[in-house]
Amino acid sequence: MALAAQGLAAPRPAGPVTRRALRKLVGRLGALQLDSVNVFARAHYVPPFARLGPYPASLLEEEAWGKRPSLFEYWAHAACLMPVEMQPLFRWRMQWRRDGGGSPGWKRFSAEKRGYIDHVLAEIERRGPVTGADFAPEGKREAGWWNWSEGKTALEWLFNTGFITTKTRRGFERVYDLTERVIPRAILDTPTPTPADARRELVRIAVNAMGVATIADVTGYFVMLQRDAAIAAAELVEAGEIEPVRVEGWGRPAFLARGAKLPRRAAGATLLAPFDNLMWSRERVERLFGIRYRIEIYVPAAKRVHGYYVYPFLLGEQIAARVDLKADRAAGVLRVQSAHLEPGADDGEVAPALAAELVIAAAWLGLADVHITDRGDLAANLRRALG
C-alpha cells in the first residue's frame, strides 16, 4: 500500500513523459526534496525518473523556475519543490516566522537587523532578482549555496517569512525575487486558511502520499508539532478522509488514506535517490522493509559500509540491493563504485533487473556506458548481467 501510494508499485509507463504526468506526480507526492549533491543527479530530479521513467530534466526546471511555474520552493520537512496550489497552506508558518518563531539565532537576527532586512527587501523590489552574492561584503562576492554572509542571512529570513521566494537557480544557488513577482496571481489571491485548516490539509496530503502512516510519519513529511498533527488527524477521521488502523509490528497507531489501493503485487524496479520521498524517514524505511539505511557521505571513506552516495534498488516489494553511483560526465560513464545485495534477496533475480535499470539511468543522464568495480557481493553477478 505504501508503494502504491508513492507510485512505485507498478512498472513505469511507456512513452514520453508529459508535462501533465509530471504535474500529477508531484501533486500526488506533495513535495520533491531539493539537494545539492550532484554525484549521480541532484535529488529532486530523480523521484520523477524513478516513477515515470526517463524524462528531460528541462521539464522539471520549467515547472519549477519557468515563466509559468506550477511548483514553488519552501520548507516541507526540508527545502522542497511543491505544487503552487499548496503555497497558502504554508502561510501560517511564514506568519509564525514573521512573529518571531524559530531558533534564538533567527529571532536575534531579525530583531537586531530589521533595518538592514528592510533595506535588502527594498533593493530586491528596486533591482529585481538577486543572489546572496549580491549582498556579500566587498571582496567576498563568491557565488555559492554556502555563501552565508549577513546579506544571505537576510535573504533567507525574507524567504522563510514569505516576502520573497525562489525565482530560479544558477547551478544550485537560489535566485530570489518578490513573492508577488513569482507566484501566480490566482494563487496569491487565494484566501489564507486558518492554521488549523492548513495543517489538516497537510496531514491529509501526507497520509495520501504515504498510504498508511503514523503521526510521526506525517510530521516527518510536513514538519509540524505532533500534537497539532494528532488533532488534525482526529478531525480527518471524523470527516471520513482517513481511517485509524493498526499495523502489525509498528507498535503505534496509524492512519489509512481513504481510497488507498492494495495492489495484488508490487512489480516496480527502480533506483531510489537517498532523498526520495519513500526514503525520507530512515525509521519508517526500517519499519517497512526491515533494512537500516544511512547516508555515508560524512563517514570517513575507510569506515563506509556501502559507499559514498548510495542508491537503494527497489525490486517488487523489497529493497533488494544498494549501489554507490557516480556519473563521470567527462568520461561519459556511469560508475558503479560498489554493489551490495540485501539479505534475503535473490542475486539471480536482482542482478539482471538492476543491470537493466543502470543502462536506462545512464542513458537518461546522457552517459554512454556503465562500469562496475569489484566492490560488493553483487558486483560480479551484476557485471555478468550487464554483459
mmCIF file of C-alpha atoms in Angstrom:
data_model
loop_
_atom_site.group_PDB
_atom_site.id
_atom_site.type_symbol
_atom_site.label_atom_id
_atom_site.label_comp_id
_atom_site.label_asym_id
_atom_site.label_seq_id
_atom_site.Cartn_x
_atom_site.Cartn_y
_atom_site.Cartn_z
ATOM 1 C CA MET A 1 0.000 0.000 0.000
ATOM 2 C CA ALA A 2 2.886 2.348 0.767
ATOM 3 C CA LEU A 3 4.465 1.606 -2.605
ATOM 4 C CA ALA A 4 1.186 2.073 -4.446
ATOM 5 C CA ALA A 5 0.577 5.420 -2.750
ATOM 6 C CA GLN A 6 4.057 6.521 -3.782
ATOM 7 C CA GLY A 7 3.587 5.464 -7.398
ATOM 8 C CA LEU A 8 6.176 2.694 -7.084
ATOM 9 C CA ALA A 9 4.110 -0.495 -7.148
ATOM 10 C CA ALA A 10 3.668 -0.774 -10.915
ATOM 11 C CA PRO A 11 6.141 -0.767 -13.803
ATOM 12 C CA ARG A 12 6.817 2.685 -15.167
ATOM 13 C CA PRO A 13 4.570 3.791 -18.026
ATOM 14 C CA ALA A 14 5.856 3.519 -21.570
ATOM 15 C CA GLY A 15 6.276 6.501 -23.845
ATOM 16 C CA PRO A 16 7.431 10.085 -23.332
ATOM 17 C CA VAL A 17 6.787 11.800 -20.010
ATOM 18 C CA THR A 18 4.307 14.629 -20.446
ATOM 19 C CA ARG A 19 4.049 17.879 -18.523
ATOM 20 C CA ARG A 20 0.657 16.737 -17.254
ATOM 21 C CA ALA A 21 2.099 13.471 -15.941
ATOM 22 C CA LEU A 22 4.851 15.315 -14.096
ATOM 23 C CA ARG A 23 2.423 17.763 -12.515
ATOM 24 C CA LYS A 24 0.118 14.919 -11.484
ATOM 25 C CA LEU A 25 3.007 13.036 -9.893
ATOM 26 C CA VAL A 26 4.233 15.992 -7.836
ATOM 27 C CA GLY A 27 0.664 16.629 -6.750
ATOM 28 C CA ARG A 28 0.404 13.019 -5.653
ATOM 29 C CA LEU A 29 3.696 13.117 -3.722
ATOM 30 C CA GLY A 30 3.146 16.606 -2.336
ATOM 31 C CA ALA A 31 6.816 17.574 -2.498
ATOM 32 C CA LEU A 32 10.200 16.846 -4.076
ATOM 33 C CA GLN A 33 13.155 17.369 -1.762
ATOM 34 C CA LEU A 34 15.901 19.637 -3.082
ATOM 35 C CA ASP A 35 19.517 18.661 -2.603
ATOM 36 C CA SER A 36 22.788 19.986 -3.985
ATOM 37 C CA VAL A 37 24.785 16.740 -4.285
ATOM 38 C CA ASN A 38 25.332 16.051 -7.987
ATOM 39 C CA VAL A 39 27.409 12.865 -7.840
ATOM 40 C CA PHE A 40 24.713 10.996 -9.792
ATOM 41 C CA ALA A 41 21.947 13.575 -10.218
ATOM 42 C CA ARG A 42 20.547 16.166 -7.835
ATOM 43 C CA ALA A 43 17.924 14.501 -5.679
ATOM 44 C CA HIS A 44 14.890 16.491 -6.891
ATOM 45 C CA TYR A 45 15.325 15.211 -10.440
ATOM 46 C CA VAL A 46 15.335 11.524 -9.504
ATOM 47 C CA PRO A 47 11.881 10.769 -7.978
ATOM 48 C CA PRO A 48 10.112 11.567 -11.285
ATOM 49 C CA PHE A 49 12.617 9.338 -13.106
ATOM 50 C CA ALA A 50 12.002 6.545 -10.581
ATOM 51 C CA ARG A 51 8.237 6.682 -11.157
ATOM 52 C CA LEU A 52 7.777 7.904 -14.728
ATOM 53 C CA GLY A 53 10.987 6.835 -16.438
ATOM 54 C CA PRO A 54 13.484 8.877 -18.466
ATOM 55 C CA TYR A 55 12.301 12.442 -18.915
ATOM 56 C CA PRO A 56 14.038 15.683 -19.905
ATOM 57 C CA ALA A 57 15.359 17.470 -16.813
ATOM 58 C CA SER A 58 14.336 20.713 -18.504
ATOM 59 C CA LEU A 59 10.706 19.699 -17.973
ATOM 60 C CA LEU A 60 11.092 19.829 -14.192
ATOM 61 C CA GLU A 61 13.089 23.043 -14.444
ATOM 62 C CA GLU A 62 10.347 24.716 -16.464
ATOM 63 C CA GLU A 63 7.723 23.636 -13.939
ATOM 64 C CA ALA A 64 9.820 24.937 -11.056
ATOM 65 C CA TRP A 65 11.527 28.012 -12.482
ATOM 66 C CA GLY A 66 9.946 28.737 -15.860
ATOM 67 C CA LYS A 67 7.716 31.595 -16.952
ATOM 68 C CA ARG A 68 4.549 29.886 -15.668
ATOM 69 C CA PRO A 69 5.723 27.724 -12.774
ATOM 70 C CA SER A 70 3.467 25.048 -11.363
ATOM 71 C CA LEU A 71 5.868 24.455 -8.465
ATOM 72 C CA PHE A 72 7.323 26.682 -5.761
ATOM 73 C CA GLU A 73 10.054 26.314 -3.164
ATOM 74 C CA TYR A 74 9.526 26.257 0.559
ATOM 75 C CA TRP A 75 10.167 24.141 3.633
ATOM 76 C CA ALA A 76 8.181 20.905 3.933
ATOM 77 C CA HIS A 77 10.384 18.649 6.090
ATOM 78 C CA ALA A 78 13.350 20.186 4.253
ATOM 79 C CA ALA A 79 13.690 22.544 1.292
ATOM 80 C CA CYS A 80 11.279 21.177 -1.318
ATOM 81 C CA LEU A 81 9.515 21.872 -4.578
ATOM 82 C CA MET A 82 5.749 21.718 -4.102
ATOM 83 C CA PRO A 83 2.662 22.476 -6.221
ATOM 84 C CA VAL A 84 1.933 26.216 -6.169
ATOM 85 C CA GLU A 85 -1.608 25.398 -5.028
ATOM 86 C CA MET A 86 -0.065 24.410 -1.686
ATOM 87 C CA GLN A 87 1.516 27.828 -1.080
ATOM 88 C CA PRO A 88 -1.441 29.092 1.000
ATOM 89 C CA LEU A 89 -1.033 26.069 3.294
ATOM 90 C CA PHE A 90 2.320 27.404 4.478
ATOM 91 C CA ARG A 91 1.334 30.997 5.134
ATOM 92 C CA TRP A 92 0.705 30.196 8.795
ATOM 93 C CA ARG A 93 4.336 29.106 9.080
ATOM 94 C CA MET A 94 5.516 32.225 7.251
ATOM 95 C CA GLN A 95 3.499 34.367 9.657
ATOM 96 C CA TRP A 96 4.866 32.440 12.619
ATOM 97 C CA ARG A 97 8.361 33.280 11.378
ATOM 98 C CA ARG A 98 7.403 36.948 10.988
ATOM 99 C CA ASP A 99 6.105 36.940 14.556
ATOM 100 C CA GLY A 100 9.470 35.756 15.873
ATOM 101 C CA GLY A 101 9.118 31.973 15.598
ATOM 102 C CA GLY A 102 12.215 29.891 15.044
ATOM 103 C CA SER A 103 15.597 29.438 16.658
ATOM 104 C CA PRO A 104 17.042 32.010 19.078
ATOM 105 C CA GLY A 105 19.594 32.952 16.432
ATOM 106 C CA TRP A 106 16.884 33.782 13.896
ATOM 107 C CA LYS A 107 14.949 35.784 16.461
ATOM 108 C CA ARG A 108 18.027 37.754 17.452
ATOM 109 C CA PHE A 109 19.000 38.450 13.849
ATOM 110 C CA SER A 110 15.514 39.648 12.892
ATOM 111 C CA ALA A 111 15.334 41.895 15.955
ATOM 112 C CA GLU A 112 18.812 43.387 15.669
ATOM 113 C CA LYS A 113 18.973 43.679 11.873
ATOM 114 C CA ARG A 114 15.417 44.620 10.977
ATOM 115 C CA GLY A 115 16.524 47.870 9.347
ATOM 116 C CA TYR A 116 19.029 46.008 7.200
ATOM 117 C CA ILE A 117 16.446 43.340 6.294
ATOM 118 C CA ASP A 118 14.052 46.094 5.159
ATOM 119 C CA HIS A 119 16.884 47.577 3.082
ATOM 120 C CA VAL A 120 17.521 44.222 1.384
ATOM 121 C CA LEU A 121 13.806 43.854 0.617
ATOM 122 C CA ALA A 122 13.680 47.363 -0.856
ATOM 123 C CA GLU A 123 16.723 46.585 -3.004
ATOM 124 C CA ILE A 124 15.038 43.460 -4.411
ATOM 125 C CA GLU A 125 11.922 45.487 -5.178
ATOM 126 C CA ARG A 126 14.079 48.065 -6.961
ATOM 127 C CA ARG A 127 16.578 45.904 -8.848
ATOM 128 C CA GLY A 128 14.780 42.582 -9.371
ATOM 129 C CA PRO A 129 16.150 39.048 -8.865
ATOM 130 C CA VAL A 130 19.231 38.751 -6.620
ATOM 131 C CA THR A 131 21.501 36.141 -5.065
ATOM 132 C CA GLY A 132 23.346 36.020 -1.759
ATOM 133 C CA ALA A 133 26.492 37.157 -3.574
ATOM 134 C CA ASP A 134 24.794 40.469 -4.409
ATOM 135 C CA PHE A 135 24.788 41.342 -0.704
ATOM 136 C CA ALA A 136 28.171 39.911 0.259
ATOM 137 C CA PRO A 137 30.832 42.258 1.677
ATOM 138 C CA GLU A 138 33.246 43.807 -0.813
ATOM 139 C CA GLY A 139 35.912 41.325 -1.807
ATOM 140 C CA LYS A 140 33.746 38.377 -0.782
ATOM 141 C CA ARG A 141 31.316 38.114 -3.664
ATOM 142 C CA GLU A 142 31.760 34.420 -4.317
ATOM 143 C CA ALA A 143 28.605 32.782 -5.605
ATOM 144 C CA GLY A 144 27.505 29.574 -3.954
ATOM 145 C CA TRP A 145 24.938 27.862 -1.770
ATOM 146 C CA TRP A 146 27.039 28.215 1.384
ATOM 147 C CA ASN A 147 27.803 31.928 0.993
ATOM 148 C CA TRP A 148 26.090 32.843 4.280
ATOM 149 C CA SER A 149 27.038 36.475 4.612
ATOM 150 C CA GLU A 150 24.828 38.856 6.560
ATOM 151 C CA GLY A 151 23.086 39.584 3.262
ATOM 152 C CA LYS A 152 22.446 35.903 2.625
ATOM 153 C CA THR A 153 21.032 35.542 6.135
ATOM 154 C CA ALA A 154 18.680 38.463 5.483
ATOM 155 C CA LEU A 155 17.573 36.860 2.220
ATOM 156 C CA GLU A 156 16.868 33.565 3.960
ATOM 157 C CA TRP A 157 14.853 35.345 6.660
ATOM 158 C CA LEU A 158 12.790 37.047 3.940
ATOM 159 C CA PHE A 159 12.387 33.669 2.194
ATOM 160 C CA ASN A 160 11.274 31.937 5.380
ATOM 161 C CA THR A 161 8.745 34.667 6.122
ATOM 162 C CA GLY A 162 7.313 34.627 2.603
ATOM 163 C CA PHE A 163 8.278 38.132 1.472
ATOM 164 C CA ILE A 164 10.485 36.672 -1.250
ATOM 165 C CA THR A 165 10.769 33.292 -2.930
ATOM 166 C CA THR A 166 12.991 31.472 -5.400
ATOM 167 C CA LYS A 167 12.733 32.875 -8.908
ATOM 168 C CA THR A 168 15.219 30.451 -10.430
ATOM 169 C CA ARG A 169 18.511 28.756 -9.674
ATOM 170 C CA ARG A 170 22.011 29.167 -11.044
ATOM 171 C CA GLY A 171 23.562 25.786 -10.526
ATOM 172 C CA PHE A 172 22.179 25.208 -7.067
ATOM 173 C CA GLU A 173 22.301 28.815 -5.902
ATOM 174 C CA ARG A 174 18.943 30.416 -5.198
ATOM 175 C CA VAL A 175 17.978 33.490 -7.153
ATOM 176 C CA TYR A 176 15.378 35.398 -5.125
ATOM 177 C CA ASP A 177 12.624 37.793 -6.123
ATOM 178 C CA LEU A 178 9.497 39.249 -4.539
ATOM 179 C CA THR A 179 6.871 36.574 -3.983
ATOM 180 C CA GLU A 180 4.248 38.545 -5.916
ATOM 181 C CA ARG A 181 6.529 38.547 -8.966
ATOM 182 C CA VAL A 182 6.939 34.752 -8.920
ATOM 183 C CA ILE A 183 3.831 33.022 -7.534
ATOM 184 C CA PRO A 184 0.848 33.165 -9.947
ATOM 185 C CA ARG A 185 -1.693 35.854 -9.123
ATOM 186 C CA ALA A 186 -4.510 33.308 -8.832
ATOM 187 C CA ILE A 187 -2.613 31.595 -6.007
ATOM 188 C CA LEU A 188 -1.746 34.856 -4.257
ATOM 189 C CA ASP A 189 -5.426 35.820 -4.335
ATOM 190 C CA THR A 190 -6.459 32.538 -2.713
ATOM 191 C CA PRO A 191 -7.747 33.224 0.815
ATOM 192 C CA THR A 192 -5.346 32.264 3.571
ATOM 193 C CA PRO A 193 -6.660 29.246 5.501
ATOM 194 C CA THR A 194 -6.553 29.208 9.263
ATOM 195 C CA PRO A 195 -3.508 27.428 10.717
ATOM 196 C CA ALA A 196 -5.751 24.542 11.822
ATOM 197 C CA ASP A 197 -7.297 24.191 8.350
ATOM 198 C CA ALA A 198 -3.881 24.358 6.688
ATOM 199 C CA ARG A 199 -2.369 21.727 8.958
ATOM 200 C CA ARG A 200 -5.378 19.453 8.452
ATOM 201 C CA GLU A 201 -4.911 19.631 4.684
ATOM 202 C CA LEU A 202 -1.168 18.970 5.002
ATOM 203 C CA VAL A 203 -1.891 15.896 7.126
ATOM 204 C CA ARG A 204 -4.378 14.675 4.508
ATOM 205 C CA ILE A 205 -1.834 15.162 1.709
ATOM 206 C CA ALA A 206 0.863 13.380 3.718
ATOM 207 C CA VAL A 207 -1.290 10.343 4.561
ATOM 208 C CA ASN A 208 -2.450 10.080 0.949
ATOM 209 C CA ALA A 209 1.175 10.246 -0.236
ATOM 210 C CA MET A 210 2.251 7.503 2.174
ATOM 211 C CA GLY A 211 -0.846 5.300 2.004
ATOM 212 C CA VAL A 212 -0.594 4.337 5.643
ATOM 213 C CA ALA A 213 1.231 6.451 8.199
ATOM 214 C CA THR A 214 1.756 7.179 11.873
ATOM 215 C CA ILE A 215 1.637 10.666 13.361
ATOM 216 C CA ALA A 216 5.447 10.638 13.440
ATOM 217 C CA ASP A 217 5.474 9.747 9.726
ATOM 218 C CA VAL A 218 3.156 12.665 8.995
ATOM 219 C CA THR A 219 5.261 15.178 10.905
ATOM 220 C CA GLY A 220 8.311 13.853 9.094
ATOM 221 C CA TYR A 221 6.630 14.601 5.760
ATOM 222 C CA PHE A 222 5.465 18.148 6.552
ATOM 223 C CA VAL A 223 7.065 19.431 9.732
ATOM 224 C CA MET A 224 4.617 20.396 12.453
ATOM 225 C CA LEU A 225 4.114 19.610 16.116
ATOM 226 C CA GLN A 226 2.921 16.042 16.703
ATOM 227 C CA ARG A 227 0.180 17.455 18.930
ATOM 228 C CA ASP A 228 -1.144 19.570 16.047
ATOM 229 C CA ALA A 229 -0.877 16.653 13.612
ATOM 230 C CA ALA A 230 -2.811 14.392 16.004
ATOM 231 C CA ILE A 231 -5.629 16.955 16.294
ATOM 232 C CA ALA A 232 -5.762 17.286 12.514
ATOM 233 C CA ALA A 233 -5.768 13.501 12.071
ATOM 234 C CA ALA A 234 -8.665 13.114 14.516
ATOM 235 C CA GLU A 235 -10.663 15.691 12.541
ATOM 236 C CA LEU A 236 -9.888 13.891 9.271
ATOM 237 C CA VAL A 237 -11.050 10.588 10.801
ATOM 238 C CA GLU A 238 -14.305 12.235 11.805
ATOM 239 C CA ALA A 239 -14.700 13.609 8.268
ATOM 240 C CA GLY A 240 -14.068 10.158 6.755
ATOM 241 C CA GLU A 241 -10.888 11.275 4.973
ATOM 242 C CA ILE A 242 -8.609 8.812 6.770
ATOM 243 C CA GLU A 243 -9.177 5.696 8.856
ATOM 244 C CA PRO A 244 -7.411 4.665 12.081
ATOM 245 C CA VAL A 245 -5.693 1.282 11.712
ATOM 246 C CA ARG A 246 -3.205 -0.988 13.444
ATOM 247 C CA VAL A 247 -0.166 -2.276 11.583
ATOM 248 C CA GLU A 248 1.408 -5.459 12.860
ATOM 249 C CA GLY A 249 4.851 -4.783 14.304
ATOM 250 C CA TRP A 250 4.591 -0.993 14.324
ATOM 251 C CA GLY A 251 3.515 -0.708 17.940
ATOM 252 C CA ARG A 252 1.803 2.650 17.458
ATOM 253 C CA PRO A 253 -1.471 3.925 15.958
ATOM 254 C CA ALA A 254 -1.560 4.535 12.227
ATOM 255 C CA PHE A 255 -3.905 6.028 9.660
ATOM 256 C CA LEU A 256 -5.022 4.716 6.289
ATOM 257 C CA ALA A 257 -5.802 7.069 3.422
ATOM 258 C CA ARG A 258 -9.319 6.922 2.034
ATOM 259 C CA GLY A 259 -9.183 5.010 -1.244
ATOM 260 C CA ALA A 260 -5.673 3.689 -0.617
ATOM 261 C CA LYS A 261 -5.007 0.864 -3.068
ATOM 262 C CA LEU A 262 -3.815 -2.580 -2.067
ATOM 263 C CA PRO A 263 -2.359 -3.997 -5.297
ATOM 264 C CA ARG A 264 -2.229 -7.750 -5.779
ATOM 265 C CA ARG A 265 1.530 -7.459 -6.097
ATOM 266 C CA ALA A 266 4.219 -4.815 -6.442
ATOM 267 C CA ALA A 267 6.034 -5.040 -9.765
ATOM 268 C CA GLY A 268 8.243 -1.968 -9.855
ATOM 269 C CA ALA A 269 12.009 -1.996 -10.410
ATOM 270 C CA THR A 270 13.781 1.298 -9.895
ATOM 271 C CA LEU A 271 16.625 3.191 -8.269
ATOM 272 C CA LEU A 272 15.694 5.412 -5.342
ATOM 273 C CA ALA A 273 17.607 8.580 -4.534
ATOM 274 C CA PRO A 274 18.768 8.896 -0.895
ATOM 275 C CA PHE A 275 16.230 11.743 -0.606
ATOM 276 C CA ASP A 276 13.397 10.030 -2.452
ATOM 277 C CA ASN A 277 10.037 10.540 -0.734
ATOM 278 C CA LEU A 278 9.963 6.874 0.235
ATOM 279 C CA MET A 279 13.363 7.236 1.911
ATOM 280 C CA TRP A 280 12.875 10.497 3.852
ATOM 281 C CA SER A 281 12.283 8.786 7.200
ATOM 282 C CA ARG A 282 15.000 6.212 7.862
ATOM 283 C CA GLU A 283 12.970 4.837 10.760
ATOM 284 C CA ARG A 284 9.948 4.332 8.504
ATOM 285 C CA VAL A 285 12.136 2.597 5.895
ATOM 286 C CA GLU A 286 13.260 0.192 8.593
ATOM 287 C CA ARG A 287 9.635 -0.481 9.621
ATOM 288 C CA LEU A 288 8.545 -1.064 6.028
ATOM 289 C CA PHE A 289 11.477 -3.014 4.605
ATOM 290 C CA GLY A 290 13.468 -4.286 7.568
ATOM 291 C CA ILE A 291 16.684 -2.579 6.461
ATOM 292 C CA ARG A 292 18.807 0.074 8.138
ATOM 293 C CA TYR A 293 19.665 2.778 5.616
ATOM 294 C CA ARG A 294 22.045 5.658 6.307
ATOM 295 C CA ILE A 295 23.857 8.133 4.063
ATOM 296 C CA GLU A 296 27.615 7.747 4.457
ATOM 297 C CA ILE A 297 28.777 10.985 2.833
ATOM 298 C CA TYR A 298 30.175 12.252 6.134
ATOM 299 C CA VAL A 299 31.614 8.903 7.187
ATOM 300 C CA PRO A 300 35.390 8.547 6.625
ATOM 301 C CA ALA A 301 35.986 6.508 3.468
ATOM 302 C CA ALA A 302 37.651 3.638 5.341
ATOM 303 C CA LYS A 303 34.611 3.234 7.596
ATOM 304 C CA ARG A 304 31.902 3.268 4.932
ATOM 305 C CA VAL A 305 29.898 0.077 4.618
ATOM 306 C CA HIS A 306 28.154 0.588 1.288
ATOM 307 C CA GLY A 307 29.743 3.681 -0.237
ATOM 308 C CA TYR A 308 29.641 7.459 -0.563
ATOM 309 C CA TYR A 309 26.228 8.238 -2.100
ATOM 310 C CA VAL A 310 24.279 5.005 -2.193
ATOM 311 C CA TYR A 311 21.059 4.402 -4.114
ATOM 312 C CA PRO A 312 18.733 1.659 -2.876
ATOM 313 C CA PHE A 313 17.326 -0.542 -5.639
ATOM 314 C CA LEU A 314 13.633 -1.313 -5.231
ATOM 315 C CA LEU A 315 12.524 -4.570 -6.803
ATOM 316 C CA GLY A 316 8.923 -5.581 -6.252
ATOM 317 C CA GLU A 317 8.151 -5.291 -2.548
ATOM 318 C CA GLN A 318 11.720 -5.237 -1.268
ATOM 319 C CA ILE A 319 14.757 -3.041 -1.314
ATOM 320 C CA ALA A 320 16.936 -5.671 -2.894
ATOM 321 C CA ALA A 321 20.319 -4.007 -3.348
ATOM 322 C CA ARG A 322 22.371 -0.857 -2.820
ATOM 323 C CA VAL A 323 24.683 0.717 -5.379
ATOM 324 C CA ASP A 324 27.154 3.556 -4.938
ATOM 325 C CA LEU A 325 26.746 5.555 -8.146
ATOM 326 C CA LYS A 326 28.848 8.267 -9.754
ATOM 327 C CA ALA A 327 28.116 9.965 -13.059
ATOM 328 C CA ASP A 328 31.522 10.527 -14.651
ATOM 329 C CA ARG A 329 30.337 13.138 -17.108
ATOM 330 C CA ALA A 330 33.785 13.848 -18.527
ATOM 331 C CA ALA A 331 34.266 10.196 -19.476
ATOM 332 C CA GLY A 332 30.618 9.604 -20.392
ATOM 333 C CA VAL A 333 30.391 6.708 -17.928
ATOM 334 C CA LEU A 334 28.075 5.772 -15.066
ATOM 335 C CA ARG A 335 30.398 4.267 -12.468
ATOM 336 C CA VAL A 336 29.016 1.697 -10.048
ATOM 337 C CA GLN A 337 31.567 2.050 -7.278
ATOM 338 C CA SER A 338 30.037 -0.731 -5.189
ATOM 339 C CA ALA A 339 27.076 -3.093 -5.446
ATOM 340 C CA HIS A 340 25.680 -4.907 -2.411
ATOM 341 C CA LEU A 341 22.862 -7.433 -2.250
ATOM 342 C CA GLU A 342 20.394 -7.138 0.618
ATOM 343 C CA PRO A 343 19.928 -10.183 2.879
ATOM 344 C CA GLY A 344 17.223 -12.472 1.547
ATOM 345 C CA ALA A 345 17.321 -11.091 -1.986
ATOM 346 C CA ASP A 346 17.962 -13.441 -4.919
ATOM 347 C CA ASP A 347 21.033 -12.282 -6.828
ATOM 348 C CA GLY A 348 19.915 -14.268 -9.854
ATOM 349 C CA GLU A 349 16.797 -12.110 -9.987
ATOM 350 C CA VAL A 350 18.291 -8.864 -8.765
ATOM 351 C CA ALA A 351 21.390 -8.660 -10.987
ATOM 352 C CA PRO A 352 19.617 -8.633 -14.394
ATOM 353 C CA ALA A 353 16.896 -6.279 -13.188
ATOM 354 C CA LEU A 354 19.437 -3.860 -11.697
ATOM 355 C CA ALA A 355 21.675 -4.067 -14.771
ATOM 356 C CA ALA A 356 18.750 -3.089 -16.987
ATOM 357 C CA GLU A 357 17.919 -0.181 -14.678
ATOM 358 C CA LEU A 358 21.511 1.066 -14.702
ATOM 359 C CA VAL A 359 21.540 1.124 -18.502
ATOM 360 C CA ILE A 360 18.315 3.161 -18.513
ATOM 361 C CA ALA A 361 19.685 5.535 -15.856
ATOM 362 C CA ALA A 362 22.952 6.054 -17.744
ATOM 363 C CA ALA A 363 21.102 6.888 -20.948
ATOM 364 C CA TRP A 364 18.854 9.309 -19.050
ATOM 365 C CA LEU A 365 21.946 11.147 -17.826
ATOM 366 C CA GLY A 366 23.462 11.197 -21.307
ATOM 367 C CA LEU A 367 26.173 8.678 -20.413
ATOM 368 C CA ALA A 368 27.262 6.101 -22.963
ATOM 369 C CA ASP A 369 28.445 3.266 -20.737
ATOM 370 C CA VAL A 370 28.209 1.620 -17.315
ATOM 371 C CA HIS A 371 31.355 0.488 -15.498
ATOM 372 C CA ILE A 372 31.185 -1.736 -12.401
ATOM 373 C CA THR A 373 34.025 -2.098 -9.893
ATOM 374 C CA ASP A 374 34.771 -5.247 -7.911
ATOM 375 C CA ARG A 375 33.492 -3.858 -4.614
ATOM 376 C CA GLY A 376 30.436 -5.537 -3.094
ATOM 377 C CA ASP A 377 28.962 -9.027 -3.081
ATOM 378 C CA LEU A 378 26.706 -8.262 -6.049
ATOM 379 C CA ALA A 379 29.376 -6.721 -8.276
ATOM 380 C CA ALA A 380 30.489 -9.855 -10.127
ATOM 381 C CA ASN A 381 26.968 -11.039 -10.972
ATOM 382 C CA LEU A 382 25.949 -7.501 -11.903
ATOM 383 C CA ARG A 383 28.885 -7.239 -14.317
ATOM 384 C CA ARG A 384 27.934 -10.545 -15.928
ATOM 385 C CA ALA A 385 24.304 -9.452 -16.249
ATOM 386 C CA LEU A 386 25.448 -6.230 -17.871
ATOM 387 C CA GLY A 387 27.358 -8.206 -20.452
#
